[in-house]
Every structure is written in C-alpha cells, then in structure tokens.
C-alpha cells in the first residue's frame, strides 16, 4: 500500500499534520519512537506548566494574607506534584491517541529511517518493516544542547530540563546555566518552592530576545525575592556541582549547588535522515514558505527546521505543509511577524510582533501603560507591577508589536496577535469591545 503521507515524529507538528491529512480522507503512517505528544506533551510545555501551577498554588497560599485570607502551616508535597504532572501528561497523550484513531491512520511505535526517495515515493523502514508514501513530513523535533564546557558531560550533578522534570525530589540548591525561557521557568519553579537558585547568563540580560523594559520588571522582582542572577557571565567549567564562571570584566567566580541545570538552547534532531543526502540543511532542515525542502515531496515542520522552537509554531507549520501537499487554494503561509510567545514566570510575560530594537528603520511610536490601569489586575495582583507596551507604525498607525508582563497576560496575548496578524490600525482596535473587568482591557486602555 502507498500512503499519501508519512510523518516522522508524533509531537505537535506530527500529530497536527496527520490529523489534517486524515480529515482530507488521505491515508497516513506516523512513526514515533517514544511517546505520542513529543517533547511538548511529555517533557516540555505541559509537564512544566503543570508543576509551575502547583508551585503557584503554594506561593499564593503562602501569600494569602495579602488578600485577607489566613493560611497557616502551608506545606507542599513535591512527590504529589510530580504524580499529578504524570497524570496530566497521561491524560493528554491518551487524547492524542484518540485523535489519531482512524482506519486511514497507521501509528508505528518505532524509530523510522528513510531508506530511499524519488519524486514519486519515499521508502521508510521502522520496526523491521518497510512503508511507502507519496509525501514525507519530517517532524523529528529537537533535543537539549550539551555545550562543550569542561565537566558537563557525564557529570551526575548536571541536569537538563528532561532530568529536572523526571526528578521526584527537589534539589537542595540549583545553579541554572542559561537565563533563556527554560532557565527562567525552572528558576520560577524552584524559587517558589524554596530552593536557592542562581542563574548564570552569558548575555548582558536574561531573556535577551524579549523587550528589555518588560524583562527588567521580572528581574527586579526576582532579585528582590532572592534569586541570584548573574548576567554577562560565562560558565567556564564544572566539577560536580561546583561551577567556575567568568564575568565580562574577567572576574572569576566559584559557585556551588547540588544540581546544575543546563538550558542553553536546543538542537534539531536529524538522525535517520542520512539517506536524504541532497536535502539542504543549516541550523536545521531548510524549508520554503510552504515548509517544503529542496526535495519535491519532502517537507519539514517544527523544531527540526531550527526556526522558532515553539509548539504553536510547529503545529501551524504542519498545517501549512499538509495544505501544500493537498494543493489547497488559497496557498497557506505562516505569518512569522505575528507569532505570540509566553514565558511562564510569575508574573507571566507575553509578547507578539516586533521589538523596539528591531525597528530602527521604521518610524514608530511606543506607548506604555502600567497594568494597574486595569481594575481587574489591581483586584487580583496585590503588590505586583505589570506593564503593557504597544508599538505602532507612525505612518499607517498599525499595531506592530505588543509586549506585556503581568498575570494572566498569556491568556489574552492572542487578541494582540490577531491585531498584528490582520494589520489592524489603532482606529480599528478602538472599535473592539473588551469585557469588563478583565486584564485584557489593557489592550484597549493603551490605544
Ligand atoms: P534559549 O535560547 O531561550 O536560551 C538559552 C540562553 O542561554 C540564552 O539566553 C543564551 O544567551 C544563554 N547561554 C548560552 N550559552 C551559555 C553559557 N555557556 N553560559 C551561560 N549562558 C549561556 O534556550 P532554552 O531556554 O534552552 O529553550 C530552548 C527552546 O525551547 C527555545 O527555543 C525556547 O523558546 C523553547 N521553549 C519555549 C518555552 C515557552 O514557550 N514558554 C518554554 C521552554 C522552552
């Protein structure tokens, strides 16, 4: 039998692609060597957010007096938090299995290897069997990057995010190497559960790819509450939990903790694709706007493309790829200028569109408004600071970017994405009615 589509990888890109092709009545074979759901569901977004929610419950209970509630002897059980995380993951993985249940869909639980390819068909081997498909979509994802720092490899004190999520007990203390998204989310988790945390970041700022006025609010709060943050500081070597680092001025620092979390980025997984010798690669698999590689019937989506490593980007890329295979009209593309991103710190950061620093050549106006302009924010965020920043094109008055800090901005950044994606002007945004009282009204107040 020849399948219409072979998908390698069952993460957000892979299962979204399979579902879309199945809905169009096409036969699909999907290969997953591990567990359906990929990094996001099993060892990424979902387990992290589940643990972070438990930590937030503990934090809120401890600080309940701010809201006139007395809670004494507040305690937590990390083992129970981990068990609940597992339960959430199991439930969602079962949901993916259910979504792929179809006479047209074969799920192969084995590592796939491309055997050969022509413009007419791709042959794939998995679990000792061969499968033939007209199109191939590579969604093999990424793995945590292990930097070539002496003492990192084979060091039992070193964790990556997968190790951290698997641990059933909290570390006594933690050094986090890399103050990016993973680093700051784990800093939040451990800090809220009382673990002493030090973050070491090589760049002049944590979360260097975000709006720096927003990041400063987070950093100020975290430093005040006891997280040690060292920026412009490079880790030179490790010995167990002992870390030697060097500041930009050349000062040597020695730090020590029970565990060291390495979170310095992720790299594309390309094992099993060796037979595709002519496929163009750089940081990942090179694709065009329709997610097609330089090989006619081979597409790639998600982290393996090395573009923006976010689950929601992966699933949209998969939709675009399958839409192209199905020759759907109009041709779909991804609006890379309107990809929202969220950092699940406490408070959350949510952002979409262009950053001020990238707009030097475009005349623009920057509006900022403290979140305290929202009544709901004030009611629910005692003593917290938040900020909304909107970047507007001076000529056309369109919204180019929105950057926010303050809970629960992750829940309404989609409204800002809509504005950026559709190229709404300030006058058009003004016509939108926001429910009152919600924190989302900040997007109206700022206009
Ligand atoms: P990242 O690129 O976000 O951050 C890595 C950080 O490590 C950077 O700030 C970098 O300057 C720093 N760094 C690199 N080498 C260093 C060194 N030797 N010493 C000190 N600092 C060093 O990568 P990440 O945090 O590992 O996340 C990986 C990917 O997963 C990212 O693409 C991220 O967007 C994604 N992710 C997203 C979410 C989310 O959307 N909430 C959550 C987790 C991960």
Short mmCIF file of C-alpha atoms and ligand atoms in Angstrom, two decimals:
data_model
loop_
_atom_site.label_atom_id
_atom_site.label_comp_id
_atom_site.label_asym_id
_atom_site.label_seq_id
_atom_site.Cartn_x
_atom_site.Cartn_y
_atom_site.Cartn_z
CA UNK A 1 0.00 0.00 0.00
CA UNK A 2 1.17 3.52 -0.66
CA UNK A 3 0.30 6.12 1.99
CA UNK A 4 -0.38 9.70 0.96
CA UNK A 5 1.72 10.92 3.86
CA UNK A 6 4.45 9.51 6.09
CA UNK A 7 5.12 11.58 9.19
CA UNK A 8 8.24 11.04 11.28
CA UNK A 9 7.67 12.30 14.81
CA UNK A 10 4.47 12.42 16.86
CA UNK A 11 4.82 15.84 18.54
CA UNK A 12 2.60 18.89 17.91
CA UNK A 13 3.80 19.16 14.29
CA UNK A 14 3.45 15.43 13.58
CA UNK A 15 0.03 14.78 15.08
CA UNK A 16 -1.42 18.03 13.67
CA UNK A 17 -0.21 17.07 10.19
CA UNK A 18 -1.63 13.56 10.49
CA UNK A 19 -5.00 14.87 11.66
CA UNK A 20 -5.22 17.36 8.81
CA UNK A 21 -4.41 14.75 6.14
CA UNK A 22 -6.87 12.28 7.73
CA UNK A 23 -9.63 14.92 7.67
CA UNK A 24 -8.99 15.27 3.94
CA UNK A 25 -9.51 11.50 3.58
CA UNK A 26 -5.85 10.62 2.98
CA UNK A 27 -4.00 7.58 4.33
CA UNK A 28 -1.26 8.42 6.83
CA UNK A 29 1.52 6.48 8.52
CA UNK A 30 3.04 8.17 11.57
CA UNK A 31 6.25 6.97 13.22
CA UNK A 32 7.02 7.76 16.84
CA UNK A 33 9.94 6.06 18.57
CA UNK A 34 8.91 7.18 22.03
CA UNK A 35 5.55 8.54 23.22
CA UNK A 36 2.97 10.39 21.15
CA UNK A 37 2.86 14.08 22.05
CA UNK A 38 6.59 14.67 21.62
CA UNK A 39 8.66 17.00 23.78
CA UNK A 40 5.82 19.46 24.39
CA UNK A 41 3.43 16.98 25.94
CA UNK A 42 5.86 14.58 27.60
CA UNK A 43 8.93 16.55 28.69
CA UNK A 44 8.27 20.19 27.81
CA UNK A 45 5.40 22.65 27.85
CA UNK A 46 2.73 20.58 29.59
CA UNK A 47 4.68 18.99 32.47
CA UNK A 48 6.46 22.29 33.17
CA UNK A 49 3.23 24.25 33.27
CA UNK A 50 1.63 21.61 35.50
CA UNK A 51 4.45 21.83 38.04
CA UNK A 52 4.51 25.62 37.77
CA UNK A 53 0.81 25.69 38.56
CA UNK A 54 1.38 23.62 41.71
CA UNK A 55 4.19 25.98 42.71
CA UNK A 56 1.91 28.97 42.10
CA UNK A 57 -0.79 27.44 44.32
CA UNK A 58 1.77 27.06 47.11
CA UNK A 59 3.07 30.60 46.57
CA UNK A 60 -0.46 32.04 46.60
CA UNK A 61 -1.37 30.11 49.73
CA UNK A 62 1.76 31.39 51.47
CA UNK A 63 0.94 34.97 50.46
CA UNK A 64 -2.81 34.64 51.06
CA UNK A 65 -2.73 37.24 53.85
CA UNK A 66 -2.33 39.91 51.14
CA UNK A 67 -5.93 39.12 50.26
CA UNK A 68 -7.26 38.88 53.79
CA UNK A 69 -7.01 35.09 53.97
CA UNK A 70 -5.17 33.37 56.79
CA UNK A 71 -3.49 30.13 55.83
CA UNK A 72 -1.29 28.61 58.49
CA UNK A 73 1.41 25.96 58.18
CA UNK A 74 1.23 25.89 54.40
CA UNK A 75 3.21 22.95 53.12
CA UNK A 76 3.69 21.08 49.87
CA UNK A 77 4.48 17.55 48.79
CA UNK A 78 6.73 17.59 45.72
CA UNK A 79 6.16 13.87 45.13
CA UNK A 80 2.43 14.54 44.82
CA UNK A 81 3.09 17.44 42.46
CA UNK A 82 5.15 15.13 40.24
CA UNK A 83 2.45 12.42 40.36
CA UNK A 84 -0.18 14.93 39.26
CA UNK A 85 2.10 16.09 36.44
CA UNK A 86 2.35 12.48 35.24
CA UNK A 87 -1.42 12.10 35.39
CA UNK A 88 -1.93 15.25 33.29
CA UNK A 89 0.61 14.03 30.72
CA UNK A 90 -1.00 10.56 30.54
CA UNK A 91 -4.43 12.07 30.00
CA UNK A 92 -3.27 14.32 27.18
CA UNK A 93 -1.24 11.57 25.47
CA UNK A 94 -4.35 9.37 25.54
CA UNK A 95 -6.23 12.25 23.91
CA UNK A 96 -3.71 12.37 21.04
CA UNK A 97 -4.02 8.59 20.56
CA UNK A 98 -7.78 9.00 20.36
CA UNK A 99 -7.50 11.82 17.81
CA UNK A 100 -5.40 9.60 15.53
CA UNK A 101 -7.78 6.63 15.72
CA UNK A 102 -8.88 6.08 12.14
CA UNK A 103 -8.93 3.28 9.56
CA UNK A 104 -6.77 5.54 7.43
CA UNK A 105 -4.07 6.02 10.07
CA UNK A 106 -1.24 3.64 11.00
CA UNK A 107 0.80 4.63 14.04
CA UNK A 108 4.13 2.81 14.21
CA UNK A 109 5.82 2.88 17.60
CA UNK A 110 9.42 2.55 16.37
CA UNK A 111 12.32 4.68 15.16
CA UNK A 112 11.99 5.47 11.46
CA UNK A 113 14.81 5.56 8.96
CA UNK A 114 14.49 6.85 5.42
CA UNK A 115 15.68 4.13 3.04
CA UNK A 116 15.28 5.81 -0.35
CA UNK A 117 13.45 8.60 -2.12
CA UNK A 118 12.34 9.54 -5.60
CA UNK A 119 9.96 12.34 -6.63
CA UNK A 120 7.17 9.73 -6.69
CA UNK A 121 7.74 7.92 -3.39
CA UNK A 122 9.64 7.72 -0.14
CA UNK A 123 10.51 4.37 1.47
CA UNK A 124 10.84 4.29 5.22
CA UNK A 125 11.93 1.46 7.49
CA UNK A 126 10.72 1.09 11.08
CA UNK A 127 10.50 -1.89 13.41
CA UNK A 128 11.79 -4.23 10.69
CA UNK A 129 9.05 -3.26 8.16
CA UNK A 130 9.11 -1.03 5.13
CA UNK A 131 6.49 1.63 4.39
CA UNK A 132 5.92 3.59 1.19
CA UNK A 133 4.43 7.09 0.96
CA UNK A 134 3.96 9.74 -1.69
CA UNK A 135 4.98 12.55 0.69
CA UNK A 136 7.22 12.74 3.74
CA UNK A 137 6.89 15.25 6.57
CA UNK A 138 9.84 15.34 8.96
CA UNK A 139 8.81 16.46 12.46
CA UNK A 140 11.66 14.96 14.47
CA UNK A 141 11.95 17.92 16.84
CA UNK A 142 14.97 18.90 18.88
CA UNK A 143 16.98 17.86 21.92
CA UNK A 144 18.66 19.87 24.66
CA UNK A 145 22.04 21.17 23.51
CA UNK A 146 25.00 19.97 25.55
CA UNK A 147 27.58 22.79 25.44
CA UNK A 148 31.25 21.84 25.14
CA UNK A 149 32.02 23.17 28.62
CA UNK A 150 34.59 21.03 30.50
CA UNK A 151 32.89 18.94 33.20
CA UNK A 152 29.38 18.99 31.73
CA UNK A 153 29.41 15.56 30.08
CA UNK A 154 28.86 12.52 32.33
CA UNK A 155 28.50 14.73 35.40
CA UNK A 156 25.77 13.34 37.71
CA UNK A 157 25.17 16.80 39.19
CA UNK A 158 24.20 18.11 35.75
CA UNK A 159 20.55 18.09 34.70
CA UNK A 160 18.83 19.11 31.53
CA UNK A 161 15.16 20.04 31.50
CA UNK A 162 14.14 16.39 30.98
CA UNK A 163 16.13 15.28 34.04
CA UNK A 164 14.64 18.12 36.07
CA UNK A 165 11.11 17.07 35.12
CA UNK A 166 11.83 13.42 35.88
CA UNK A 167 13.23 14.09 39.38
CA UNK A 168 10.86 13.04 42.15
CA UNK A 169 12.55 15.19 44.78
CA UNK A 170 13.59 18.82 44.74
CA UNK A 171 17.29 19.71 44.58
CA UNK A 172 18.70 21.28 47.75
CA UNK A 173 20.08 24.12 45.64
CA UNK A 174 20.30 24.85 41.93
CA UNK A 175 22.55 26.71 39.51
CA UNK A 176 20.89 27.37 36.17
CA UNK A 177 23.21 27.89 33.21
CA UNK A 178 21.34 29.94 30.58
CA UNK A 179 18.76 32.57 31.52
CA UNK A 180 16.54 31.91 28.49
CA UNK A 181 12.98 30.62 28.52
CA UNK A 182 13.71 27.19 30.01
CA UNK A 183 16.15 28.65 32.54
CA UNK A 184 13.74 31.29 33.82
CA UNK A 185 10.75 28.94 34.01
CA UNK A 186 12.72 26.45 36.11
CA UNK A 187 14.12 29.34 38.19
CA UNK A 188 10.48 30.24 38.93
CA UNK A 189 9.53 26.68 39.86
CA UNK A 190 12.45 26.07 42.20
CA UNK A 191 12.41 29.52 43.76
CA UNK A 192 8.68 29.36 44.55
CA UNK A 193 9.24 26.01 46.23
CA UNK A 194 12.04 27.43 48.40
CA UNK A 195 15.12 26.11 46.57
CA UNK A 196 18.04 28.61 46.46
CA UNK A 197 18.58 29.46 42.78
CA UNK A 198 21.42 31.14 40.90
CA UNK A 199 21.01 31.92 37.19
CA UNK A 200 24.14 32.39 35.08
CA UNK A 201 23.58 34.05 31.72
CA UNK A 202 26.29 34.82 29.15
CA UNK A 203 24.46 37.79 27.60
CA UNK A 204 24.06 41.20 29.28
CA UNK A 205 20.45 40.32 30.14
CA UNK A 206 18.29 37.32 30.96
CA UNK A 207 15.68 36.56 28.27
CA UNK A 208 17.80 38.56 25.79
CA UNK A 209 15.34 38.09 22.93
CA UNK A 210 12.47 39.88 24.68
CA UNK A 211 11.59 43.53 25.31
CA UNK A 212 14.09 44.66 27.90
CA UNK A 213 11.78 47.08 29.79
CA UNK A 214 9.50 44.11 30.40
CA UNK A 215 12.37 41.82 31.37
CA UNK A 216 13.71 44.42 33.82
CA UNK A 217 10.45 44.26 35.82
CA UNK A 218 10.82 40.49 36.15
CA UNK A 219 14.49 40.68 37.05
CA UNK A 220 13.92 43.36 39.69
CA UNK A 221 11.18 41.29 41.32
CA UNK A 222 13.16 38.05 41.19
CA UNK A 223 16.34 39.62 42.58
CA UNK A 224 14.37 41.29 45.37
CA UNK A 225 12.78 37.99 46.29
CA UNK A 226 16.12 36.18 46.43
CA UNK A 227 17.02 34.68 43.03
CA UNK A 228 20.66 35.41 42.29
CA UNK A 229 21.03 36.49 38.66
CA UNK A 230 24.49 36.84 37.12
CA UNK A 231 24.46 38.27 33.60
CA UNK A 232 27.42 38.94 31.29
CA UNK A 233 28.86 35.85 32.97
CA UNK A 234 30.15 32.77 31.16
CA UNK A 235 30.44 29.33 32.67
CA UNK A 236 33.99 28.10 32.10
CA UNK A 237 33.97 24.67 33.73
CA UNK A 238 32.15 22.33 36.09
CA UNK A 239 33.31 19.88 38.71
CA UNK A 240 30.30 18.08 40.20
CA UNK A 241 28.06 20.91 41.41
CA UNK A 242 30.97 23.37 41.51
CA UNK A 243 30.80 25.91 38.71
CA UNK A 244 33.60 28.19 37.65
CA UNK A 245 32.39 31.25 35.80
CA UNK A 246 33.90 34.45 34.50
CA UNK A 247 32.34 37.89 34.25
CA UNK A 248 32.76 40.17 31.22
CA UNK A 249 35.33 42.13 33.26
CA UNK A 250 37.38 38.96 33.70
CA UNK A 251 36.49 38.34 37.34
CA UNK A 252 36.46 34.61 38.24
CA UNK A 253 33.54 33.32 40.30
CA UNK A 254 33.10 29.98 42.03
CA UNK A 255 29.53 28.86 42.62
CA UNK A 256 28.23 25.64 44.11
CA UNK A 257 24.90 23.84 44.21
CA UNK A 258 23.57 20.31 44.47
CA UNK A 259 22.49 20.37 40.82
CA UNK A 260 23.33 22.40 37.74
CA UNK A 261 20.61 22.78 35.11
CA UNK A 262 21.96 23.35 31.62
CA UNK A 263 19.47 25.30 29.50
CA UNK A 264 21.46 26.89 26.69
CA UNK A 265 19.22 26.08 23.74
CA UNK A 266 18.13 23.07 21.72
CA UNK A 267 19.35 21.45 18.51
CA UNK A 268 17.46 19.83 15.60
CA UNK A 269 17.18 16.00 15.56
CA UNK A 270 18.26 14.65 12.19
CA UNK A 271 19.06 11.00 12.93
CA UNK A 272 17.50 8.56 10.46
CA UNK A 273 17.54 11.02 7.58
CA UNK A 274 21.03 10.14 6.32
CA UNK A 275 19.66 8.72 3.05
CA UNK A 276 18.40 12.20 2.10
CA UNK A 277 21.90 13.24 1.08
CA UNK A 278 20.72 16.06 -1.18
CA UNK A 279 18.50 17.70 1.42
CA UNK A 280 19.62 21.23 2.30
CA UNK A 281 20.48 21.84 5.95
CA UNK A 282 21.91 24.65 8.02
CA UNK A 283 20.83 25.10 11.69
CA UNK A 284 18.04 22.69 10.84
CA UNK A 285 16.30 21.42 7.72
CA UNK A 286 15.95 24.28 5.24
CA UNK A 287 12.35 24.81 4.09
CA UNK A 288 10.49 27.35 1.96
CA UNK A 289 7.35 29.28 2.93
CA UNK A 290 5.25 26.17 2.38
CA UNK A 291 7.55 24.06 4.60
CA UNK A 292 8.87 22.15 1.60
CA UNK A 293 12.55 21.21 1.49
CA UNK A 294 14.56 21.36 -1.74
CA UNK A 295 13.30 17.78 -2.38
CA UNK A 296 9.93 17.79 -4.15
CA UNK A 297 7.94 15.52 -1.84
CA UNK A 298 9.81 16.09 1.43
CA UNK A 299 8.57 18.65 3.94
CA UNK A 300 9.67 19.53 7.46
CA UNK A 301 7.87 21.25 10.36
CA UNK A 302 8.62 22.16 13.95
CA UNK A 303 11.90 22.43 15.87
CA UNK A 304 13.76 20.35 13.26
CA UNK A 305 13.60 23.37 10.92
CA UNK A 306 15.63 25.31 13.51
CA UNK A 307 13.35 28.33 13.03
CA UNK A 308 11.27 29.30 16.04
CA UNK A 309 11.21 26.42 18.53
CA UNK A 310 7.65 26.73 19.83
CA UNK A 311 4.90 24.11 19.81
CA UNK A 312 2.33 26.51 18.34
CA UNK A 313 4.70 27.38 15.51
CA UNK A 314 5.27 23.66 14.88
CA UNK A 315 1.57 22.88 14.57
CA UNK A 316 0.93 25.84 12.26
CA UNK A 317 3.91 24.84 10.10
CA UNK A 318 2.45 21.33 9.87
CA UNK A 319 -0.92 22.72 8.72
CA UNK A 320 0.82 24.76 6.04
CA UNK A 321 2.88 21.76 4.87
CA UNK A 322 -0.12 19.45 4.55
CA UNK A 323 -2.18 22.22 2.92
CA UNK A 324 0.51 22.45 0.26
CA UNK A 325 0.66 18.68 -0.26
CA UNK A 326 -3.12 18.70 -0.68
CA UNK A 327 -2.79 21.63 -3.14
CA UNK A 328 -5.28 23.62 -1.13
CA UNK A 329 -6.23 27.01 -2.50
CA UNK A 330 -5.52 29.70 -1.39
CA UNK A 331 -1.95 28.68 -0.63
CA UNK A 332 -1.35 28.99 3.10
CA UNK A 333 1.67 30.62 4.64
CA UNK A 334 2.77 31.35 8.19
CA UNK A 335 2.67 34.90 9.49
CA UNK A 336 6.04 34.83 11.22
CA UNK A 337 5.54 38.51 12.15
CA UNK A 338 2.63 37.55 14.42
CA UNK A 339 3.84 34.59 16.49
CA UNK A 340 2.95 35.04 20.15
CA UNK A 341 5.37 33.86 22.79
CA UNK A 342 4.91 33.39 26.50
CA UNK A 343 7.35 32.90 29.35
CA UNK A 344 5.61 31.23 32.28
CA UNK A 345 7.39 33.09 35.01
CA UNK A 346 5.40 34.67 37.84
CA UNK A 347 4.34 37.20 36.62
CA UNK A 348 4.00 35.88 33.09
CA UNK A 349 5.50 37.60 30.09
CA UNK A 350 3.61 37.53 26.80
CA UNK A 351 4.68 39.10 23.59
CA UNK A 352 3.85 39.28 19.90
CA UNK A 353 5.29 41.13 16.93
CA UNK A 354 8.23 43.43 16.53
CA UNK A 355 10.59 44.62 19.22
CA UNK A 356 11.65 48.26 19.50
CA UNK A 357 15.26 47.29 18.89
CA UNK A 358 14.37 45.78 15.51
CA UNK A 359 12.53 48.89 14.31
CA UNK A 360 15.33 51.37 13.80
CA UNK A 361 14.41 51.89 10.12
CA UNK A 362 10.63 52.09 10.59
CA UNK A 363 9.20 55.29 12.08
CA UNK A 364 7.22 54.13 15.08
CA UNK A 365 5.60 55.24 18.27
CA UNK A 366 5.88 53.38 21.57
CA UNK A 367 3.05 53.51 24.07
CA UNK A 368 3.40 52.07 27.57
CA UNK A 369 0.80 51.65 30.26
CA UNK A 370 1.14 50.09 33.71
CA UNK A 371 -1.12 47.09 34.17
CA UNK A 372 -2.57 48.95 37.17
CA UNK A 373 -4.79 50.77 34.66
CA UNK A 374 -6.83 47.56 34.61
CA UNK A 375 -9.19 47.30 37.59
CA UNK A 376 -9.13 43.53 37.46
CA UNK A 377 -5.32 43.50 37.58
CA UNK A 378 -5.34 45.67 40.70
CA UNK A 379 -8.01 43.48 42.32
CA UNK A 380 -6.09 40.26 41.76
CA UNK A 381 -2.40 41.21 41.83
CA UNK A 382 -1.79 42.84 45.21
CA UNK A 383 1.63 44.49 45.33
CA UNK A 384 2.56 43.36 41.81
CA UNK A 385 3.86 45.52 38.99
CA UNK A 386 2.89 44.95 35.36
CA UNK A 387 3.40 46.74 32.10
CA UNK A 388 1.91 46.77 28.63
CA UNK A 389 3.87 48.19 25.74
CA UNK A 390 2.46 48.69 22.27
CA UNK A 391 4.48 49.58 19.20
CA UNK A 392 2.61 51.43 16.47
CA UNK A 393 3.71 52.23 12.93
CA UNK A 394 3.80 56.08 12.78
CA UNK A 395 2.71 56.26 9.14
CA UNK A 396 -0.04 53.65 8.89
CA UNK A 397 -1.00 53.56 12.59
CA UNK A 398 -0.95 49.76 12.54
CA UNK A 399 -0.04 47.71 15.60
CA UNK A 400 3.43 46.21 15.04
CA UNK A 401 4.06 44.64 18.42
CA UNK A 402 2.69 44.17 21.93
CA UNK A 403 4.83 43.20 24.91
CA UNK A 404 3.40 42.58 28.36
CA UNK A 405 4.25 41.45 31.86
CA UNK A 406 1.53 40.73 34.43
CA UNK A 407 -0.81 37.83 35.14
CA UNK A 408 -2.62 36.46 33.21
CA UNK A 409 -1.32 38.12 30.03
CA UNK A 410 -0.68 34.72 28.39
CA UNK A 411 -4.46 34.31 28.24
CA UNK A 412 -5.15 37.39 26.13
CA UNK A 413 -1.98 37.88 24.06
CA UNK A 414 -3.94 36.10 21.29
CA UNK A 415 -6.04 39.28 20.93
CA UNK A 416 -2.85 41.22 20.27
CA UNK A 417 -1.70 38.51 17.82
CA UNK A 418 -4.94 38.96 15.96
CA UNK A 419 -4.30 42.70 15.63
CA UNK A 420 -0.71 42.23 14.45
CA UNK A 421 -1.63 39.39 12.08
CA UNK A 422 -4.50 41.28 10.48
CA UNK A 423 -2.60 44.59 10.37
CA UNK A 424 -5.23 46.39 12.44
CA UNK A 425 -4.88 50.12 12.92
CA UNK A 426 -5.36 51.82 16.26
CA UNK A 427 -8.73 53.15 14.98
CA UNK A 428 -9.84 49.59 14.14
CA UNK A 429 -8.71 48.27 17.52
CA UNK A 430 -10.72 51.03 19.19
CA UNK A 431 -13.90 49.52 17.76
CA UNK A 432 -13.33 46.20 19.56
CA UNK A 433 -15.31 45.75 22.75
CA UNK A 434 -13.37 44.12 25.59
CA UNK A 435 -15.22 42.52 28.50
CA UNK A 436 -15.07 44.41 31.80
CA UNK A 437 -13.50 43.87 34.22
CA UNK A 438 -10.69 41.86 32.62
CA UNK A 439 -6.95 42.42 32.45
CA UNK A 440 -7.31 42.21 28.65
CA UNK A 441 -8.80 45.72 28.73
CA UNK A 442 -5.24 46.98 28.99
CA UNK A 443 -5.10 46.46 25.20
CA UNK A 444 -7.92 48.98 24.85
CA UNK A 445 -6.74 51.41 27.52
CA UNK A 446 -3.37 51.75 25.82
CA UNK A 447 -4.82 52.89 22.45
P1 LIG B 1 17.06 29.91 24.80
O1 LIG B 1 17.72 30.13 23.51
O2 LIG B 1 15.72 30.54 25.07
O3 LIG B 1 18.00 30.42 25.98
C1 LIG B 1 19.32 29.96 26.17
C2 LIG B 1 20.09 31.03 26.95
O4 LIG B 1 21.33 30.50 27.31
C3 LIG B 1 20.35 32.28 26.13
O5 LIG B 1 19.90 33.40 26.85
C4 LIG B 1 21.87 32.27 25.95
O6 LIG B 1 22.43 33.56 25.91
C5 LIG B 1 22.32 31.50 27.19
N1 LIG B 1 23.61 30.81 27.07
C6 LIG B 1 24.09 30.11 26.01
N2 LIG B 1 25.30 29.58 26.32
C7 LIG B 1 25.57 29.94 27.60
C8 LIG B 1 26.66 29.69 28.50
N3 LIG B 1 27.70 28.94 28.14
N4 LIG B 1 26.62 30.23 29.75
C9 LIG B 1 25.55 30.99 30.12
N5 LIG B 1 24.51 31.25 29.32
C10 LIG B 1 24.50 30.73 28.08
O7 LIG B 1 17.01 28.33 25.01
P2 LIG B 1 16.28 27.45 26.11
O8 LIG B 1 15.85 28.29 27.26
O9 LIG B 1 17.21 26.32 26.35
O10 LIG B 1 14.99 26.93 25.35
C11 LIG B 1 15.10 26.12 24.17
C12 LIG B 1 13.95 26.35 23.24
O11 LIG B 1 12.74 25.89 23.82
C13 LIG B 1 13.78 27.81 22.92
O12 LIG B 1 13.59 27.97 21.53
C14 LIG B 1 12.53 28.19 23.67
O13 LIG B 1 11.79 29.22 23.02
C15 LIG B 1 11.75 26.89 23.75
N6 LIG B 1 10.92 26.90 24.95
C16 LIG B 1 9.81 27.68 24.97
C17 LIG B 1 9.04 27.77 26.11
C18 LIG B 1 7.82 28.63 26.11
O14 LIG B 1 7.35 28.99 25.04
N7 LIG B 1 7.29 29.02 27.25
C19 LIG B 1 9.42 27.08 27.24
C20 LIG B 1 10.57 26.32 27.21
C21 LIG B 1 11.32 26.23 26.05
#
